[in-house]
Amino acid sequence: MRLSRAFLPTLKETPAEAQIVSHRLMLRAGLIRQTSAGIYAWLPLGLRVLRKVSEIVRQEQDLAGAQEILMPTIQPAELWKESGRYDDYGKEMLRITDRHDREMLFGPTNEEMVTDIFKTYAKSYRDLPRNLYHIQWKFRDEIRPRFGVMRGREFLMKDAYSFDIDAEGARESYRRMFRAYLRTFARMGLKAIPMQADTGPIGGNLSHEFIILAETGESVVYLHKDLLDFDVLAQDPTGTGDPSPVVDFWTSRYAATDEKHDVAAWDAIPAESQVTERGIEVGHIFYFGTKYSKPMGLTVSGPDGTPVVPEMGSYGIGVSRLLAAIIEAGHDENGIIWPDAVAPFACAILNLKPGDAAADALCEQLYAALPGEAVYDDRGERAGAKFADADLIGYPWQAIIGPRGAAKGIVELKRRATGERLELPLEEAVAKIKASIA
Amino acid sequence: MRLSRAFLPTLKETPAEAQIVSHRLMLRAGLIRQTSAGIYAWLPLGLRVLRKVSEIVRQEQDLAGAQEILMPTIQPAELWKESGRYDDYGKEMLRITDRHDREMLFGPTNEEMVTDIFKTYAKSYRDLPRNLYHIQWKFRDEIRPRFGVMRGREFLMKDAYSFDIDAEGARESYRRMFRAYLRTFARMGLKAIPMQADTGPIGGNLSHEFIILAETGESVVYLHKDLLDFDVLAQDPTGTGDPSPVVDFWTSRYAATDEKHDVAAWDAIPAESQVTERGIEVGHIFYFGTKYSKPMGLTVSGPDGTPVVPEMGSYGIGVSRLLAAIIEAGHDENGIIWPDAVAPFACAILNLKPGDAAADALCEQLYAALPGEAVYDDRGERAGAKFADADLIGYPWQAIIGPRGAAKGIVELKRRATGERLELPLEEAVAKIKASIA
């Protein structure tokens, strides 16, 4: 993308309404723009990151055996009356009346709808186990939306729903999602810690939150230091096979949110292994048995022909929220520092002197060598403005090309995360950048 | 995907509520399931096609220089009051009141919102031209939703919005989208004919509908036979450069919907060149000047410093509707016939005797050779049921593998569209299938 023709607006001023750093940076870097309280439009750079994050989530769901569907945003109220949640949900549910005076709602979650869909087709124990997920916009009418996409009203969520013939099967589905979640966050360069959690309005008796550590996190968490050293991608490189070793490993050390903190257990941990940090919730998984399948009449015939009510779980990842969490965990005073896996573009090509024949030619060569992975800052701005924008947006690499280097065919590469600088011939610079994408 | 573990449900009975063939086939083949009147969930196969169709739309928008953003589904009513359309839109607009009694709505289109967003950032003539698009769910509260996703209430639309400094620039943007639309539909195997159209609630004075010919189409169209022979992908293979020759070519022959039919002009065409057919609208483009930019206060400073009100156009493709249109244009008595470019999977592997060692081994080899492009029917169903399901769903290829052929390493390939059958060794079968994907 050539910046002279692109719609990648950055803001010089810090918007007054933004209280946390990720919100400020997302507005300033031109990732999002507010359209109503707690509702945002995604501008080109923000959308690119949102799609990369979504794609990692999708790949790991698929690897874990879940199958993608897409449920609509608007749901009929009747389904929620069947489960008994219609009245429970209160004012957070955006209730809608259509032209025929039918009660509808903008879905905040999909337990009821997916159970109803699955019921149409699943007839026998042979139709189990199944896990269906979708990545869809949800709405929760927060009384005080704030912190940008961290606590918005319209937000993108991945929610998966597992159906099993019995409790042991359901726990296996739960363990597979548990591992998939660890892998998903690790691939985005995040350290997410699973913590036992309350089940809240979803219900059930087994639940974990996945929490990312960040100084600016919304709540305090307590964990054993060992958890910081576990690397799920090294522990279980394929992500297939029995998930139990990974789950057992991660649940064998103390980790708790403020709500669930057990002071006696905490005090039993050696002081040098106690870590108290702030955290941001990015995922939440639940096993809730027959809480929805039973009232909604989902049964299948078991191996002996008698009806069985499937055991269910649900598994959520806040996809749009993840962008804010990634920024909270990775930024400095100059702007965002994207992990390679989710950066909007791998590289910004900064032409320090548009119009200089050698600089123009080298920039064009580099740009052509990185299709879809580079923005080319060909604007007639001064060099300082280009550096500032590239730092603010946080491309992992900056390729700085001026007349002097260009005359010798040399590209100066700057790594955003470390500030490290390398002077390389074109081909080596391309190889360096491509290696970080793969 | 192995059918024994997949959620790809087909229905034997034709659902009584489905009046048109695409609706019947989408329900029977397990592409969609209704969740409310005019609202559908997309099951795995339907979602795969929806994403392939979306991706072709996206690629052609990008090629034409449009930039992708994503606006939210929920819009504030104030924007629509600024443009004057809030009252005009009537009951088709799904109006919503949030918990703070603010008037909101589920967007049926985005002229107001995109103008408001663009206004924040565009300051100078150097910020033009720009074309911003998104692919997002829309809602129109049809009084009588019917024909499945052909006329649903919640539907996926691609809508693009161009901003130009003057009328000539706006007409150039219009021509670029005109060509992009022809290319988009052609790549999906569709013959779409642009026809002059009324501008309706969008407004403006230049507009074309893109209409696909199908016996089961919703309205009658009249066109010159020459238009059926034009192939835009051959006429203008790169899709870049000046779009005028393509636009002039396609607008030089008679083509009109019933509404715009000009009997005198029609009668002037030799009878052997007159084609009267039924058609389905799949795209609609508009040039409407300053209809939104002016009341909403969008101005930029021109080259001489004086304020200029940008000229705008908008460009819609009914993405979810396209699936129904593709099926209306491509089916037979046994089911859907997907064009290669949008098929959910290129090939169904039909194992006629699961448990036979040679058949199982050959199926597994073929399945491994087509990652992500094959479903493997490994169910314990009789062969007839497998043939029927594969015909119904309409994979472009069926690889039929039984004990006899497998013993010789031979795959029987059936081409769904023609019924042609080939007996090939594994590697040649793989090459044949892969050639149709590329």
PDB file of N, CA and C in Angstrom, chain B residues 195-242:
ATOM      1  N   MET B 195     -27.254  -2.998 -16.465  1.00  0.00           N
ATOM      2  CA  MET B 195     -28.431  -2.369 -17.051  1.00  0.00           C
ATOM      3  C   MET B 195     -28.692  -1.047 -16.346  1.00  0.00           C
ATOM      4  N   GLN B 196     -29.070  -0.043 -17.136  1.00  0.00           N
ATOM      5  CA  GLN B 196     -29.416   1.245 -16.521  1.00  0.00           C
ATOM      6  C   GLN B 196     -30.555   1.049 -15.532  1.00  0.00           C
ATOM      7  N   ALA B 197     -30.466   1.770 -14.440  1.00  0.00           N
ATOM      8  CA  ALA B 197     -31.416   1.498 -13.361  1.00  0.00           C
ATOM      9  C   ALA B 197     -31.908   2.776 -12.716  1.00  0.00           C
ATOM     10  N   ASP B 198     -33.029   2.650 -12.016  1.00  0.00           N
ATOM     11  CA  ASP B 198     -33.501   3.744 -11.171  1.00  0.00           C
ATOM     12  C   ASP B 198     -32.632   3.824  -9.929  1.00  0.00           C
ATOM     13  N   THR B 199     -32.576   5.012  -9.351  1.00  0.00           N
ATOM     14  CA  THR B 199     -31.677   5.179  -8.221  1.00  0.00           C
ATOM     15  C   THR B 199     -32.349   4.951  -6.868  1.00  0.00           C
ATOM     16  N   GLY B 200     -33.669   4.996  -6.825  1.00  0.00           N
ATOM     17  CA  GLY B 200     -34.386   4.643  -5.594  1.00  0.00           C
ATOM     18  C   GLY B 200     -33.938   5.451  -4.390  1.00  0.00           C
ATOM     19  N   PRO B 201     -33.942   4.831  -3.202  1.00  0.00           N
ATOM     20  CA  PRO B 201     -33.659   5.586  -1.974  1.00  0.00           C
ATOM     21  C   PRO B 201     -32.209   6.034  -1.831  1.00  0.00           C
ATOM     22  N   ILE B 202     -31.292   5.521  -2.656  1.00  0.00           N
ATOM     23  CA  ILE B 202     -29.895   5.960  -2.568  1.00  0.00           C
ATOM     24  C   ILE B 202     -29.752   7.341  -3.219  1.00  0.00           C
ATOM     25  N   GLY B 203     -30.514   7.573  -4.277  1.00  0.00           N
ATOM     26  CA  GLY B 203     -30.486   8.883  -4.936  1.00  0.00           C
ATOM     27  C   GLY B 203     -29.451   8.963  -6.034  1.00  0.00           C
ATOM     28  N   GLY B 204     -29.398  10.136  -6.714  1.00  0.00           N
ATOM     29  CA  GLY B 204     -28.417  10.349  -7.772  1.00  0.00           C
ATOM     30  C   GLY B 204     -29.027  10.231  -9.150  1.00  0.00           C
ATOM     31  N   ASN B 205     -28.155  10.387 -10.159  1.00  0.00           N
ATOM     32  CA  ASN B 205     -28.691  10.421 -11.511  1.00  0.00           C
ATOM     33  C   ASN B 205     -27.987   9.476 -12.466  1.00  0.00           C
ATOM     34  N   LEU B 206     -27.121   8.622 -11.971  1.00  0.00           N
ATOM     35  CA  LEU B 206     -26.488   7.623 -12.830  1.00  0.00           C
ATOM     36  C   LEU B 206     -26.427   6.342 -12.016  1.00  0.00           C
ATOM     37  N   SER B 207     -26.880   5.262 -12.597  1.00  0.00           N
ATOM     38  CA  SER B 207     -26.971   4.033 -11.828  1.00  0.00           C
ATOM     39  C   SER B 207     -27.084   2.837 -12.774  1.00  0.00           C
ATOM     40  N   HIS B 208     -26.392   1.765 -12.421  1.00  0.00           N
ATOM     41  CA  HIS B 208     -26.544   0.502 -13.153  1.00  0.00           C
ATOM     42  C   HIS B 208     -26.804  -0.636 -12.172  1.00  0.00           C
ATOM     43  N   GLU B 209     -27.716  -1.497 -12.584  1.00  0.00           N
ATOM     44  CA  GLU B 209     -27.877  -2.784 -11.910  1.00  0.00           C
ATOM     45  C   GLU B 209     -27.085  -3.832 -12.668  1.00  0.00           C
ATOM     46  N   PHE B 210     -26.558  -4.808 -11.953  1.00  0.00           N
ATOM     47  CA  PHE B 210     -25.908  -5.955 -12.595  1.00  0.00           C
ATOM     48  C   PHE B 210     -26.826  -7.153 -12.398  1.00  0.00           C
ATOM     49  N   ILE B 211     -27.227  -7.728 -13.523  1.00  0.00           N
ATOM     50  CA  ILE B 211     -28.277  -8.738 -13.497  1.00  0.00           C
ATOM     51  C   ILE B 211     -27.771 -10.048 -14.073  1.00  0.00           C
ATOM     52  N   ILE B 212     -27.999 -11.108 -13.320  1.00  0.00           N
ATOM     53  CA  ILE B 212     -27.638 -12.447 -13.768  1.00  0.00           C
ATOM     54  C   ILE B 212     -28.842 -13.085 -14.420  1.00  0.00           C
ATOM     55  N   LEU B 213     -28.612 -13.737 -15.547  1.00  0.00           N
ATOM     56  CA  LEU B 213     -29.724 -14.385 -16.230  1.00  0.00           C
ATOM     57  C   LEU B 213     -29.964 -15.769 -15.634  1.00  0.00           C
ATOM     58  N   ALA B 214     -31.203 -16.020 -15.299  1.00  0.00           N
ATOM     59  CA  ALA B 214     -31.579 -17.335 -14.777  1.00  0.00           C
ATOM     60  C   ALA B 214     -33.071 -17.507 -15.022  1.00  0.00           C
ATOM     61  N   GLU B 215     -33.441 -18.681 -15.486  1.00  0.00           N
ATOM     62  CA  GLU B 215     -34.854 -18.954 -15.793  1.00  0.00           C
ATOM     63  C   GLU B 215     -35.783 -18.601 -14.644  1.00  0.00           C
ATOM     64  N   THR B 216     -35.250 -18.789 -13.436  1.00  0.00           N
ATOM     65  CA  THR B 216     -36.088 -18.599 -12.259  1.00  0.00           C
ATOM     66  C   THR B 216     -35.962 -17.186 -11.696  1.00  0.00           C
ATOM     67  N   GLY B 217     -35.389 -16.270 -12.499  1.00  0.00           N
ATOM     68  CA  GLY B 217     -35.166 -14.902 -12.021  1.00  0.00           C
ATOM     69  C   GLY B 217     -36.452 -14.188 -11.633  1.00  0.00           C
ATOM     70  N   GLU B 218     -36.273 -13.110 -10.860  1.00  0.00           N
ATOM     71  CA  GLU B 218     -37.427 -12.436 -10.279  1.00  0.00           C
ATOM     72  C   GLU B 218     -38.104 -11.470 -11.244  1.00  0.00           C
ATOM     73  N   SER B 219     -37.377 -11.044 -12.314  1.00  0.00           N
ATOM     74  CA  SER B 219     -37.972 -10.054 -13.207  1.00  0.00           C
ATOM     75  C   SER B 219     -37.505 -10.296 -14.632  1.00  0.00           C
ATOM     76  N   VAL B 220     -38.247  -9.712 -15.581  1.00  0.00           N
ATOM     77  CA  VAL B 220     -37.929  -9.879 -16.993  1.00  0.00           C
ATOM     78  C   VAL B 220     -36.906  -8.822 -17.402  1.00  0.00           C
ATOM     79  N   VAL B 221     -35.948  -9.209 -18.218  1.00  0.00           N
ATOM     80  CA  VAL B 221     -34.971  -8.254 -18.747  1.00  0.00           C
ATOM     81  C   VAL B 221     -34.857  -8.438 -20.260  1.00  0.00           C
ATOM     82  N   TYR B 222     -34.448  -7.353 -20.908  1.00  0.00           N
ATOM     83  CA  TYR B 222     -34.343  -7.315 -22.369  1.00  0.00           C
ATOM     84  C   TYR B 222     -32.918  -6.934 -22.727  1.00  0.00           C
ATOM     85  N   LEU B 223     -32.292  -7.689 -23.612  1.00  0.00           N
ATOM     86  CA  LEU B 223     -30.916  -7.343 -23.955  1.00  0.00           C
ATOM     87  C   LEU B 223     -30.549  -7.769 -25.364  1.00  0.00           C
ATOM     88  N   HIS B 224     -29.499  -7.105 -25.855  1.00  0.00           N
ATOM     89  CA  HIS B 224     -28.946  -7.429 -27.157  1.00  0.00           C
ATOM     90  C   HIS B 224     -28.079  -8.666 -27.005  1.00  0.00           C
ATOM     91  N   LYS B 225     -28.253  -9.584 -27.956  1.00  0.00           N
ATOM     92  CA  LYS B 225     -27.567 -10.867 -27.918  1.00  0.00           C
ATOM     93  C   LYS B 225     -26.040 -10.729 -27.796  1.00  0.00           C
ATOM     94  N   ASP B 226     -25.471  -9.693 -28.418  1.00  0.00           N
ATOM     95  CA  ASP B 226     -24.012  -9.503 -28.355  1.00  0.00           C
ATOM     96  C   ASP B 226     -23.481  -9.543 -26.924  1.00  0.00           C
ATOM     97  N   LEU B 227     -24.286  -9.048 -25.994  1.00  0.00           N
ATOM     98  CA  LEU B 227     -23.807  -8.947 -24.608  1.00  0.00           C
ATOM     99  C   LEU B 227     -23.487 -10.317 -24.019  1.00  0.00           C
ATOM    100  N   LEU B 228     -24.136 -11.337 -24.544  1.00  0.00           N
ATOM    101  CA  LEU B 228     -23.894 -12.682 -24.014  1.00  0.00           C
ATOM    102  C   LEU B 228     -22.523 -13.200 -24.430  1.00  0.00           C
ATOM    103  N   ASP B 229     -21.971 -12.613 -25.480  1.00  0.00           N
ATOM    104  CA  ASP B 229     -20.696 -13.120 -25.985  1.00  0.00           C
ATOM    105  C   ASP B 229     -19.488 -12.368 -25.439  1.00  0.00           C
ATOM    106  N   PHE B 230     -19.707 -11.222 -24.815  1.00  0.00           N
ATOM    107  CA  PHE B 230     -18.576 -10.461 -24.269  1.00  0.00           C
ATOM    108  C   PHE B 230     -18.000 -11.198 -23.059  1.00  0.00           C
ATOM    109  N   ASP B 231     -16.679 -11.256 -22.990  1.00  0.00           N
ATOM    110  CA  ASP B 231     -16.028 -11.867 -21.829  1.00  0.00           C
ATOM    111  C   ASP B 231     -15.034 -10.867 -21.269  1.00  0.00           C
ATOM    112  N   VAL B 232     -15.398 -10.246 -20.173  1.00  0.00           N
ATOM    113  CA  VAL B 232     -14.575  -9.150 -19.658  1.00  0.00           C
ATOM    114  C   VAL B 232     -13.173  -9.607 -19.273  1.00  0.00           C
ATOM    115  N   LEU B 233     -13.032 -10.857 -18.816  1.00  0.00           N
ATOM    116  CA  LEU B 233     -11.715 -11.328 -18.386  1.00  0.00           C
ATOM    117  C   LEU B 233     -10.786 -11.481 -19.586  1.00  0.00           C
ATOM    118  N   ALA B 234     -11.353 -11.715 -20.782  1.00  0.00           N
ATOM    119  CA  ALA B 234     -10.548 -11.774 -22.003  1.00  0.00           C
ATOM    120  C   ALA B 234     -10.324 -10.374 -22.578  1.00  0.00           C
ATOM    121  N   GLN B 235     -11.358  -9.513 -22.489  1.00  0.00           N
ATOM    122  CA  GLN B 235     -11.288  -8.157 -23.041  1.00  0.00           C
ATOM    123  C   GLN B 235     -10.237  -7.308 -22.350  1.00  0.00           C
ATOM    124  N   ASP B 236     -10.131  -7.501 -21.015  1.00  0.00           N
ATOM    125  CA  ASP B 236      -9.312  -6.624 -20.181  1.00  0.00           C
ATOM    126  C   ASP B 236      -8.681  -7.493 -19.095  1.00  0.00           C
ATOM    127  N   PRO B 237      -7.659  -8.269 -19.482  1.00  0.00           N
ATOM    128  CA  PRO B 237      -7.182  -9.334 -18.588  1.00  0.00           C
ATOM    129  C   PRO B 237      -6.548  -8.845 -17.289  1.00  0.00           C
ATOM    130  N   THR B 238      -6.000  -7.634 -17.260  1.00  0.00           N
ATOM    131  CA  THR B 238      -5.344  -7.214 -16.017  1.00  0.00           C
ATOM    132  C   THR B 238      -6.320  -6.570 -15.042  1.00  0.00           C
ATOM    133  N   GLY B 239      -7.368  -5.924 -15.561  1.00  0.00           N
ATOM    134  CA  GLY B 239      -8.295  -5.236 -14.673  1.00  0.00           C
ATOM    135  C   GLY B 239      -7.729  -3.954 -14.118  1.00  0.00           C
ATOM    136  N   THR B 240      -6.623  -3.486 -14.675  1.00  0.00           N
ATOM    137  CA  THR B 240      -6.075  -2.194 -14.271  1.00  0.00           C
ATOM    138  C   THR B 240      -6.037  -1.311 -15.522  1.00  0.00           C
ATOM    139  N   GLY B 241      -5.524  -0.119 -15.403  1.00  0.00           N
ATOM    140  CA  GLY B 241      -5.517   0.758 -16.576  1.00  0.00           C
ATOM    141  C   GLY B 241      -6.884   1.381 -16.803  1.00  0.00           C
ATOM    142  N   ASP B 242      -7.019   2.067 -17.916  1.00  0.00           N
ATOM    143  CA  ASP B 242      -8.242   2.812 -18.215  1.00  0.00           C
ATOM    144  C   ASP B 242      -9.444   1.866 -18.386  1.00  0.00           C
TER     145      ASP B 242
END
